[in-house]
Amino acid sequence: MKYIGPDFCNITSLLTDEELLIQKTANQFVQQEFNPIVNEYYEKGSFPLELLPKMGELGFFGATLPKEFGGSEISSTAYGLIMHELEKGDSGLRSLCSVQGGLVMYPIYKYGTDEQKKKWLPQLSAGTAIGCFGLTESNHGSDPSGMLTRAKRDGDDWIINGSKMWITNGSVADVAVVWARDEEGIVRGFLIEKGTKGFTSSDIHGKMSLRASITSELFMKDVRVPDSSRLPGIKGLKGPLSCLTQARYSIAWGAIGAAVDCYEVALNYSKERKQFSKPIAAFQLTQQKLAHMIQEITKAQLLAIQLGNLKDNNQLDFSHISLGKKNNVAIARDCAKLAREILGANGIMDDYSIMRHMMNLETVYTYEGTNEIHTLIIGQKITGESAFE
Amino acid sequence: MKIAVLTKAIPSYESSIRIDSSSTWIDESVVNFVVNESDSYALEEALQIKEKLDNGSEVVVVTMGSQDNTSKVLKDGLAKGADRAIFIQNEDSNTDPLSIAKLFSQNLKDENFDLVFSGLQSDDLGSGQTGVLIGELLGMSTATLGIETDIQDGKIKIKRELESGWFQWVTLPFPASVSIQSGINEPRYPSLKGIMGAKRKESKVIDGQLSDDPKQNFINLFVPKTEKATEKIEGDVDGIVAKLMDILKNKLRVIS
């Protein structure tokens, strides 16, 4: 059994049998169930939600959580390899899984009450319920501390007002984790159920990227929820930020999947495509591109494996994840561009996955902390000086 | 019901295969081993029978080979839902179906399996004999090319695939050994819980030595030479047609 993907520096030797088997399961799922339909959904701008129960059955949602909460207690690296395979299919597929696991199940597991856990985690892990995460607002992306959504105490209830933007699965979610400031200005998390009075959503249309993913706006107009809907285990921005750390870890792995898919398509193409009576793989300019891609992919793989090790040993700092997210998405973006060049005109066609990855990666480059913000997080870590606070 | 499923590790289709220095086998160090395709269908059929009977039946995956390549194939079977595994360790690159079948039957005899399922044939060597030979050696009824199974009244009915779209139903008494055709069902993926639970299942290792000399061996393995030869047919029209007909009929045998 070997790592599925280009293995220039024998990263297989760094992975356990369980991790490799888990990667294989995710790989087969994507190849057999998702890849045949991805173009259709990308074109119409939606996601095949009927795949969720199957993904739940296989254990993809919240897979690192304890068994009693629907997880499978797999290693962080195994979880990363699932993300790698899902994003090899499409960034939209990986986004759905990292939102469900990292941004919805994680805060409920970590900060929720026993009742909240009992109610939501089994359904979310089985894929019979969908979750979304409401932090970003239309005027507050990189600076969530400026959020305008408010929660006001009213007897045993809270009244929530505000709106959220760029919310994956917002309109189809059964439960939304919504972050709002209370009257003292403290950020608190609430679980708002679909159908709650005053809670509405609308889908964002006209996306040229991440089309096989539902993206919505959420509106809260005098939404009344009981105090039992509040996540009591956390207050302050570190709540949502800790969730983002989970989801960004998924991206650091997922981006490698997109890069690997572009690289493999381009490598195979270059060996078959002949110009001037020889395969274009024989030309120095093509080799330079392929060599650059494998070099960057190999570094990204090693970085991701180390992030997994640090995470499992509780030594992972959010700045490490910033480095992983920033680097691995950036190299994936480069790989998509170089792969498209190698395929020439064919590279723009949907017969190949490259152009879809390239467009998706523009979203991935920006969401969950822009490349610039992650640069400043790393800058702050190494200099001790904050450039953004 | 106690069901054994014979699985084999074979080089994956994506592996680039090289012949080793002895010229009698391939260099296994650069090959990725995976489960033989039709064996996956055999396992799925066994798991479905177990689930349908729902009477505490047991599915045991069995393989033979060297530690490095084959033991992972058993993990795959356990992760999909087999109850335990038997690994007959044998480092020889032996390819003789009869001696392999003898080794299996010696080591499986005391298990008293009711059913032995195997894939129709291995995708690497393709001899398609091991399952039938084991059935014979263990005194079981046997059938090949199973495309449907049905257990009723202490017997197993097997739909067999024959040539030219013909089928045959046979009813076998237990114990029985049946080889399963690919495509008979939809093999499941191992779930994450299955994978994580596999390491807690029993996996028995048997040191398997061949009892007698193999009846067949590879003398020499080589990569076929690719040759391009263009034959130009010249002459008058009647002559060209006659020559072309002769080639199509007698050389290429595409028309009769």
XYZ file of C-alpha atoms in Angstrom:
645
model
C 0.000 0.000 0.000
C 1.348 3.379 -0.984
C 0.408 7.040 -0.701
C -1.938 7.806 -3.605
C -0.242 10.655 -5.431
C 3.245 11.678 -6.509
C 5.651 10.377 -3.890
C 8.991 11.870 -4.829
C 10.526 11.626 -1.359
C 8.819 8.446 -0.133
C 6.308 10.084 2.180
C 4.611 6.670 2.275
C 7.214 5.762 4.877
C 5.851 8.553 7.113
C 2.276 7.241 6.988
C 0.694 4.335 8.874
C -1.285 1.500 7.279
C -4.489 2.941 8.739
C -3.740 6.345 7.241
C -3.095 4.805 3.829
C -6.291 2.730 3.987
C -8.282 5.804 4.962
C -6.811 7.728 2.047
C -7.808 4.855 -0.237
C -11.394 4.867 1.010
C -11.670 8.618 0.367
C -9.980 8.234 -3.011
C -12.412 5.531 -4.128
C -15.397 7.502 -2.893
C -14.352 10.587 -4.854
C -13.477 8.674 -8.002
C -16.629 6.604 -8.067
C -19.294 8.841 -6.576
C -18.173 12.424 -7.108
C -15.908 12.819 -10.148
C -18.481 11.533 -12.656
C -20.928 14.308 -11.649
C -18.715 17.210 -10.617
C -18.810 19.083 -13.947
C -22.598 18.943 -14.033
C -22.866 20.485 -10.568
C -20.097 22.975 -11.215
C -21.916 24.174 -14.280
C -25.248 24.612 -12.566
C -23.669 26.064 -9.438
C -24.852 23.615 -6.803
C -23.707 20.667 -4.726
C -24.938 17.035 -4.806
C -26.323 17.023 -1.268
C -27.459 13.417 -1.650
C -23.810 12.414 -1.137
C -23.854 13.583 2.481
C -25.321 10.443 4.099
C -22.813 8.306 2.198
C -19.951 10.507 3.400
C -21.400 10.274 6.885
C -21.595 6.497 6.708
C -17.942 6.328 5.694
C -17.091 8.529 8.691
C -15.748 11.646 6.957
C -17.504 14.241 9.155
C -15.748 15.092 12.398
C -13.580 12.007 11.953
C -11.030 12.974 14.609
C -13.678 13.366 17.334
C -14.220 10.657 19.985
C -16.445 7.734 18.994
C -19.201 8.683 21.428
C -19.664 11.907 19.454
C -19.765 10.242 16.059
C -16.057 10.447 15.257
C -13.653 7.621 14.459
C -10.696 8.899 16.489
C -8.412 8.873 13.482
C -5.098 10.710 13.436
C -4.923 14.282 12.208
C -2.802 13.109 9.294
C -5.447 10.561 8.288
C -8.032 13.331 8.459
C -5.747 15.484 6.319
C -5.484 12.707 3.748
C -9.290 12.626 3.480
C -9.250 16.376 2.778
C -6.467 15.773 0.230
C -8.653 13.283 -1.630
C -11.828 15.367 -1.419
C -10.096 18.430 -2.839
C -8.517 16.306 -5.563
C -12.144 16.016 -6.601
C -13.132 19.643 -6.029
C -12.515 22.389 -3.469
C -16.296 22.579 -2.981
C -16.413 18.977 -1.760
C -13.566 19.551 0.692
C -15.111 22.836 1.844
C -18.351 21.094 2.719
C -16.536 18.502 4.791
C -14.248 20.941 6.586
C -17.163 23.239 7.406
C -19.255 20.369 8.766
C -16.395 18.909 10.823
C -14.142 21.844 11.732
C -16.584 24.735 11.933
C -19.807 23.123 13.138
C -19.139 19.805 14.895
C -15.932 21.055 16.497
C -17.440 24.089 18.341
C -20.455 22.018 19.446
C -18.134 19.281 20.728
C -15.693 21.701 22.326
C -17.962 24.462 23.672
C -21.471 22.976 23.644
C -23.643 21.525 26.405
C -24.340 17.795 26.682
C -27.825 18.382 25.261
C -26.431 20.287 22.279
C -23.906 17.519 21.652
C -26.526 14.815 21.972
C -28.899 16.591 19.680
C -26.580 17.629 16.876
C -23.375 15.586 16.726
C -24.919 12.213 15.763
C -26.953 13.771 12.929
C -24.090 15.920 11.703
C -21.634 13.020 11.692
C -24.136 10.800 9.880
C -24.656 13.476 7.232
C -28.400 13.506 7.896
C -28.115 17.112 9.109
C -26.073 19.903 7.537
C -24.375 22.687 9.455
C -23.014 26.116 8.566
C -20.801 28.668 10.302
C -21.675 32.345 10.443
C -18.779 34.625 11.309
C -17.920 36.744 8.246
C -20.066 39.771 7.473
C -20.231 41.766 4.268
C -18.150 44.594 5.738
C -16.058 42.505 8.113
C -13.967 39.778 6.549
C -10.374 39.896 7.727
C -11.365 41.886 10.846
C -14.105 39.785 12.483
C -13.676 41.860 15.638
C -15.638 44.581 13.847
C -18.712 42.357 13.559
C -22.040 44.147 13.738
C -24.315 41.202 14.545
C -25.727 41.695 18.032
C -27.248 39.399 20.661
C -29.340 41.056 23.330
C -30.417 39.312 26.509
C -34.176 39.229 27.042
C -35.199 37.231 30.118
C -34.182 33.595 29.465
C -33.795 34.284 25.769
C -31.482 36.114 23.417
C -32.592 38.360 20.560
C -30.182 38.250 17.618
C -29.983 40.857 14.861
C -27.556 41.131 11.960
C -26.411 39.395 8.796
C -23.628 37.073 7.703
C -21.987 36.773 4.288
C -20.115 34.084 2.296
C -21.619 31.248 4.321
C -20.995 27.779 2.879
C -24.243 25.753 2.918
C -26.083 28.653 4.601
C -29.389 28.080 2.836
C -29.456 24.295 3.236
C -28.140 24.081 6.798
C -30.288 22.545 9.518
C -28.236 24.359 12.130
C -26.115 27.492 11.969
C -23.304 28.336 14.373
C -23.701 32.124 14.500
C -21.306 34.458 16.268
C -22.631 37.738 17.684
C -21.617 40.395 20.183
C -23.617 40.718 23.391
C -24.443 44.028 25.019
C -21.041 44.124 26.731
C -19.342 43.606 23.378
C -18.369 40.011 24.129
C -18.483 37.623 21.155
C -20.725 34.614 21.827
C -21.710 31.602 19.755
C -25.313 30.495 19.192
C -26.896 27.494 17.501
C -29.771 28.720 15.355
C -32.031 26.100 13.836
C -33.418 26.274 10.348
C -36.938 27.692 10.378
C -36.463 29.810 13.507
C -38.655 32.891 13.178
C -36.773 35.835 11.688
C -33.888 33.652 10.480
C -33.649 33.634 6.661
C -31.058 33.087 3.974
C -30.465 33.670 0.296
C -27.900 32.133 -2.015
C -25.128 34.170 -3.565
C -25.220 33.878 -7.349
C -22.708 34.834 -10.004
C -19.686 33.074 -8.490
C -16.999 32.287 -11.050
C -15.189 30.104 -8.494
C -16.131 27.313 -6.081
C -19.297 26.781 -8.069
C -19.874 23.211 -6.844
C -20.617 24.611 -3.408
C -23.597 26.463 -1.994
C -22.688 29.920 -0.677
C -25.296 32.036 1.092
C -26.090 35.112 3.092
C -27.796 34.723 6.484
C -30.201 37.310 7.884
C -31.262 37.538 11.530
C -34.131 39.880 12.265
C -35.194 39.745 15.914
C -34.351 36.057 16.035
C -35.331 34.811 19.480
C -33.415 31.798 20.802
C -33.369 30.349 24.321
C -30.194 30.597 26.377
C -29.851 26.824 25.887
C -28.919 27.637 22.257
C -25.807 29.493 23.372
C -22.445 27.700 23.328
C -21.581 28.193 27.005
C -18.017 26.921 26.877
C -16.471 29.932 25.169
C -16.668 33.687 24.953
C -14.633 36.111 22.915
C -13.161 35.947 19.424
C -10.966 33.016 20.312
C -14.128 30.893 19.944
C -14.584 31.370 16.213
C -10.825 31.679 15.660
C -10.213 28.265 17.263
C -12.733 26.791 14.815
C -10.967 28.449 11.909
C -7.718 26.868 13.046
C -9.379 23.468 12.539
C -10.737 24.348 9.130
C -7.479 25.929 7.977
C -5.687 22.709 8.847
C -8.053 20.952 6.421
C -7.199 23.488 3.744
C -3.449 22.985 4.185
C -4.047 19.328 3.256
C -6.819 19.864 0.748
C -4.801 22.266 -1.370
C -2.189 19.544 -1.904
C -4.946 17.399 -3.402
C -5.811 20.085 -5.943
C -2.109 20.580 -6.739
C -1.552 16.825 -7.104
C -4.483 16.480 -9.480
C -3.184 19.319 -11.685
C 0.340 17.887 -11.621
C -0.738 14.363 -12.520
C -2.955 15.521 -15.368
C -0.140 17.687 -16.758
C 2.517 14.989 -16.345
C 0.447 12.370 -18.175
C -0.517 14.830 -20.862
C 3.079 15.900 -21.440
C 4.156 12.304 -22.015
C 1.451 11.712 -24.601
C 1.249 15.045 -26.394
C 3.729 15.165 -29.264
C 5.008 18.305 -30.928
C 8.009 18.494 -33.270
C 7.925 14.655 -33.324
C 8.551 14.135 -29.621
C 6.540 14.214 -26.405
C 6.436 17.715 -24.956
C 7.734 16.147 -21.706
C 11.092 15.936 -23.498
C 11.383 19.719 -23.788
C 13.335 21.610 -21.172
C 10.655 24.262 -20.738
C 8.038 21.615 -19.899
C 10.389 19.779 -17.571
C 11.130 22.999 -15.758
C 7.419 23.425 -15.058
C 6.909 19.825 -13.961
C 10.054 19.863 -11.809
C 8.894 23.049 -10.119
C 5.493 21.488 -9.428
C 6.853 18.271 -7.899
C 9.329 20.281 -5.836
C 6.591 22.461 -4.358
C 4.172 19.547 -3.882
C 6.827 17.541 -2.039
C 7.560 20.437 0.323
C 3.832 20.938 0.906
C 3.359 17.231 1.691
C 6.167 17.257 4.250
C 4.840 20.433 5.855
C 1.319 18.998 6.096
C 2.552 15.762 7.679
C 4.492 17.752 10.271
C 1.405 19.879 11.006
C -0.512 16.618 11.586
C 2.162 15.376 13.985
C 2.163 18.664 15.895
C -1.639 18.642 16.067
C -1.804 15.113 17.471
C 0.850 16.015 20.052
C -0.990 19.202 21.062
C 1.971 21.282 19.940
C 0.270 23.008 17.047
C 0.208 26.789 17.174
C -2.161 28.772 14.954
C 0.850 30.385 13.305
C 1.965 26.922 12.122
C -1.413 26.494 10.466
C -1.121 29.932 8.891
C 2.169 28.823 7.345
C 0.584 25.605 6.062
C -2.545 27.245 4.674
C -0.619 30.105 3.094
C 2.088 27.979 1.514
C 0.030 25.032 0.348
C -2.726 27.076 -1.255
C -0.181 29.340 -2.940
C 1.705 26.389 -4.432
C -1.547 24.773 -5.546
C -2.462 27.987 -7.311
C 0.947 27.983 -9.062
C 0.584 24.314 -9.986
C -2.837 24.904 -11.542
C -1.416 27.720 -13.648
C 1.636 25.745 -14.780
C -0.452 22.653 -15.515
C -2.821 24.726 -17.642
C 0.165 26.045 -19.602
C 1.411 22.517 -20.262
C -1.973 21.479 -21.623
C -2.075 24.463 -23.965
C -5.520 25.118 -25.362
C -6.820 21.804 -24.017
C -6.089 23.127 -20.538
C -9.074 25.459 -20.625
C -11.559 22.675 -21.365
C -13.710 20.924 -18.794
C -12.464 17.589 -20.157
C -9.665 18.214 -17.672
C -10.001 19.313 -14.049
C -7.247 21.947 -14.133
C -9.262 25.046 -14.990
C -11.878 24.167 -12.371
C -9.151 23.776 -9.740
C -7.585 27.052 -10.866
C -10.843 28.943 -10.446
C -11.620 27.235 -7.121
C -8.207 28.029 -5.711
C -8.878 31.748 -6.079
C -11.547 31.290 -3.394
C -9.398 29.032 -1.265
C -6.526 31.545 -1.488
C -8.768 34.170 0.077
C -11.191 32.428 2.415
C -10.423 31.291 5.944
C -7.800 33.970 6.299
C -6.434 35.644 3.202
C -2.892 34.986 2.100
C -2.071 38.487 3.340
C -3.524 37.941 6.815
C -1.632 34.670 7.202
C 1.531 36.507 6.161
C 0.927 39.015 8.957
C 0.205 36.260 11.502
C 3.566 34.685 10.660
C 5.164 38.138 10.713
C 3.749 38.796 14.156
C 4.966 35.424 15.401
C 8.568 35.954 14.322
C 8.938 39.664 15.101
C 6.675 40.023 18.104
C 5.106 43.011 16.354
C 1.498 43.007 15.170
C 0.969 44.708 11.825
C -2.811 44.527 11.951
C -4.019 45.153 15.474
C -22.256 -20.355 8.590
C -18.494 -20.150 8.459
C -17.230 -18.550 5.269
C -13.612 -18.254 4.116
C -12.758 -15.679 1.479
C -9.487 -16.213 -0.332
C -7.861 -12.947 -1.286
C -4.698 -12.277 -3.175
C -2.401 -9.266 -3.316
C -1.610 -8.375 -6.895
C 0.392 -5.538 -8.435
C -1.893 -2.561 -9.076
C -2.577 -1.571 -12.648
C -0.741 1.711 -12.173
C 2.464 0.002 -11.036
C 5.326 0.107 -13.480
C 6.434 -3.497 -13.518
C 10.089 -4.429 -13.871
C 11.545 -7.923 -14.207
C 13.962 -8.747 -11.408
C 17.578 -9.847 -11.776
C 16.684 -13.568 -11.781
C 14.473 -13.045 -14.844
C 11.895 -15.376 -13.307
C 9.834 -12.881 -11.325
C 9.081 -9.179 -11.048
C 10.832 -6.676 -8.815
C 8.298 -6.477 -5.989
C 10.013 -3.607 -4.183
C 8.696 -1.000 -6.631
C 5.207 -2.433 -6.974
C 2.089 -1.279 -5.142
C 0.087 -4.332 -4.085
C -3.690 -4.166 -4.001
C -6.539 -6.623 -3.529
C -7.324 -8.732 -6.592
C -10.496 -7.327 -8.145
C -12.723 -10.396 -8.213
C -11.699 -11.221 -4.620
C -13.321 -7.935 -3.542
C -16.590 -9.155 -5.042
C -16.161 -12.518 -3.300
C -15.694 -10.746 0.036
C -18.708 -8.510 -0.539
C -20.839 -11.559 -1.370
C -19.698 -13.273 1.831
C -20.425 -10.163 3.918
C -23.873 -9.828 2.391
C -24.645 -13.500 3.111
C -23.537 -12.976 6.691
C -25.712 -9.889 7.057
C -28.705 -11.575 5.427
C -28.505 -14.740 7.533
C -28.022 -12.610 10.649
C -27.292 -15.697 12.732
C -23.788 -15.028 13.970
C -22.084 -16.251 10.819
C -18.381 -15.653 10.491
C -16.385 -14.319 7.557
C -12.662 -15.049 7.550
C -10.289 -13.523 5.004
C -7.365 -15.734 4.049
C -4.281 -14.966 2.033
C -0.867 -16.375 1.315
C 2.395 -14.671 0.462
C 5.207 -12.595 1.885
C 4.662 -10.394 4.906
C 5.343 -7.076 3.230
C 2.967 -7.388 0.354
C 0.010 -9.379 1.481
C -0.730 -8.678 5.116
C -2.143 -5.255 4.168
C -4.660 -6.980 1.923
C -6.057 -8.679 5.010
C -6.338 -5.349 6.797
C -8.469 -4.170 3.907
C -10.752 -7.192 4.359
C -10.999 -6.727 8.124
C -11.742 -3.022 7.650
C -14.612 -3.890 5.320
C -16.158 -6.155 7.925
C -14.518 -9.611 7.937
C -14.395 -11.038 11.471
C -10.874 -12.362 11.445
C -7.938 -13.061 9.165
C -5.601 -15.949 8.457
C -2.271 -15.190 6.860
C -0.275 -18.113 5.508
C 3.217 -16.741 5.357
C 5.315 -18.077 2.533
C 8.204 -16.124 1.108
C 8.633 -18.281 -2.022
C 7.390 -16.679 -5.186
C 5.569 -19.882 -5.990
C 3.091 -19.826 -8.842
C 1.952 -23.442 -9.124
C -1.809 -23.567 -8.424
C -1.816 -27.156 -7.142
C 0.889 -26.670 -4.547
C -0.691 -23.383 -3.477
C -4.064 -25.130 -3.133
C -2.432 -27.900 -1.065
C -0.894 -25.339 1.239
C -4.246 -23.610 1.718
C -6.184 -26.827 2.277
C -3.662 -28.221 4.800
C -3.936 -25.062 6.841
C -7.676 -24.515 6.491
C -8.788 -28.135 6.996
C -9.341 -27.865 10.738
C -11.400 -24.698 10.358
C -14.218 -26.747 8.752
C -15.526 -23.920 6.637
C -19.046 -24.304 5.215
C -18.213 -22.083 2.299
C -14.998 -21.063 0.585
C -15.307 -18.087 -1.750
C -12.546 -17.018 -4.056
C -12.298 -14.533 -6.883
C -12.723 -16.020 -10.326
C -9.054 -15.611 -11.095
C -6.122 -13.468 -10.095
C -5.507 -10.450 -12.256
C -1.760 -11.084 -12.349
C -1.417 -14.764 -13.304
C -5.006 -15.595 -14.123
C -4.879 -19.359 -13.737
C -8.304 -19.473 -12.055
C -7.686 -22.856 -10.452
C -6.910 -22.327 -6.790
C -10.486 -22.140 -5.495
C -11.591 -25.250 -7.360
C -8.508 -27.224 -6.332
C -8.984 -26.317 -2.668
C -12.604 -27.454 -2.924
C -11.480 -30.774 -4.338
C -8.714 -31.259 -1.769
C -11.106 -30.523 1.100
C -13.856 -32.747 -0.303
C -16.204 -29.860 -1.027
C -18.676 -29.416 -3.841
C -17.404 -26.782 -6.255
C -18.639 -24.286 -8.792
C -16.910 -21.588 -10.813
C -17.973 -18.269 -12.344
C -20.667 -17.501 -9.770
C -22.728 -14.410 -10.588
C -25.533 -14.888 -8.063
C -25.869 -16.863 -4.853
C -28.869 -17.959 -2.875
C -28.787 -19.957 0.343
C -31.845 -22.132 0.954
C -32.610 -25.273 2.954
C -29.011 -25.972 3.858
C -27.821 -25.697 0.285
C -26.372 -22.967 -1.872
C -27.712 -22.189 -5.315
C -25.223 -20.615 -7.674
C -25.984 -18.913 -10.955
C -23.020 -19.601 -13.230
C -22.010 -17.563 -16.210
C -21.484 -19.652 -19.323
C -20.403 -18.664 -22.807
C -22.411 -16.480 -25.198
C -24.810 -15.045 -22.643
C -25.953 -18.413 -21.273
C -26.395 -19.039 -17.569
C -26.719 -22.147 -15.445
C -28.159 -22.615 -11.964
C -26.463 -25.294 -9.876
C -27.336 -26.350 -6.340
C -24.461 -27.392 -4.130
C -24.544 -29.090 -0.756
C -22.279 -27.684 1.961
C -19.376 -27.508 2.301
C -18.830 -25.785 -1.009
C -16.105 -23.842 -2.754
C -17.273 -21.245 -5.244
C -15.313 -18.831 -7.402
C -17.000 -15.477 -7.872
C -17.120 -13.399 -11.034
C -16.423 -9.637 -10.931
C -19.444 -7.341 -11.093
C -21.754 -9.597 -9.061
C -22.387 -6.927 -6.405
C -21.165 -3.499 -5.341
C -18.166 -3.913 -3.041
C -18.324 -1.559 -0.066
C -15.594 0.912 0.856
C -13.986 0.315 4.213
C -15.433 2.961 6.560
C -13.210 4.909 8.929
C -14.677 3.044 11.890
C -14.012 -0.239 10.101
C -10.408 0.730 9.415
C -9.783 1.847 12.986
C -11.513 -1.272 14.361
C -9.544 -3.689 12.159
C -6.471 -3.676 14.359
C -8.477 -5.116 17.244
C -9.583 -8.139 15.212
C -7.782 -11.476 15.297
C -5.187 -11.951 12.593
C -3.538 -15.359 12.738
C -0.168 -15.908 11.078
C 0.740 -19.440 9.969
C 4.216 -20.341 8.801
C 3.354 -22.131 5.578
C 5.867 -24.433 3.971
C 5.165 -26.158 0.692
C 4.850 -29.898 1.186
C 6.130 -30.879 -2.223
C 7.883 -29.394 -5.200
C 5.853 -27.127 -7.450
C 4.707 -28.826 -10.631
C 5.302 -25.690 -12.641
C 7.819 -22.877 -12.545
C 8.683 -19.791 -14.478
C 11.816 -20.384 -16.510
C 12.175 -16.957 -18.020
C 10.192 -13.733 -17.958
C 10.739 -11.123 -20.632
C 9.093 -8.015 -22.005
C 7.689 -8.710 -25.471
C 9.546 -6.930 -28.229
C 7.457 -4.377 -30.017
C 7.855 -4.787 -33.735
C 6.374 -2.704 -36.450
C 6.147 -4.331 -39.826
C 4.174 -2.937 -42.733
C 3.287 -5.314 -45.474
C 2.470 -3.717 -48.784
C 0.184 -5.694 -51.088
C 0.868 -4.969 -54.689
C -0.439 -6.239 -58.027
C -3.683 -6.037 -59.974
C -7.033 -5.559 -58.195
C -8.018 -9.249 -58.286
C -4.635 -10.248 -56.979
C -4.760 -7.669 -54.154
C -8.283 -8.752 -53.140
C -7.335 -12.436 -53.152
C -4.242 -11.760 -51.056
C -6.183 -9.529 -48.627
C -8.893 -12.188 -48.210
C -6.234 -14.758 -47.484
C -4.684 -12.576 -44.790
C -8.037 -11.761 -43.162
C -9.109 -15.408 -43.201
C -5.993 -17.324 -42.439
C -3.551 -14.978 -40.796
C -5.677 -12.585 -38.774
C -8.713 -14.901 -38.666
C -11.155 -12.042 -38.490
C -13.447 -13.551 -41.149
C -14.207 -17.151 -41.872
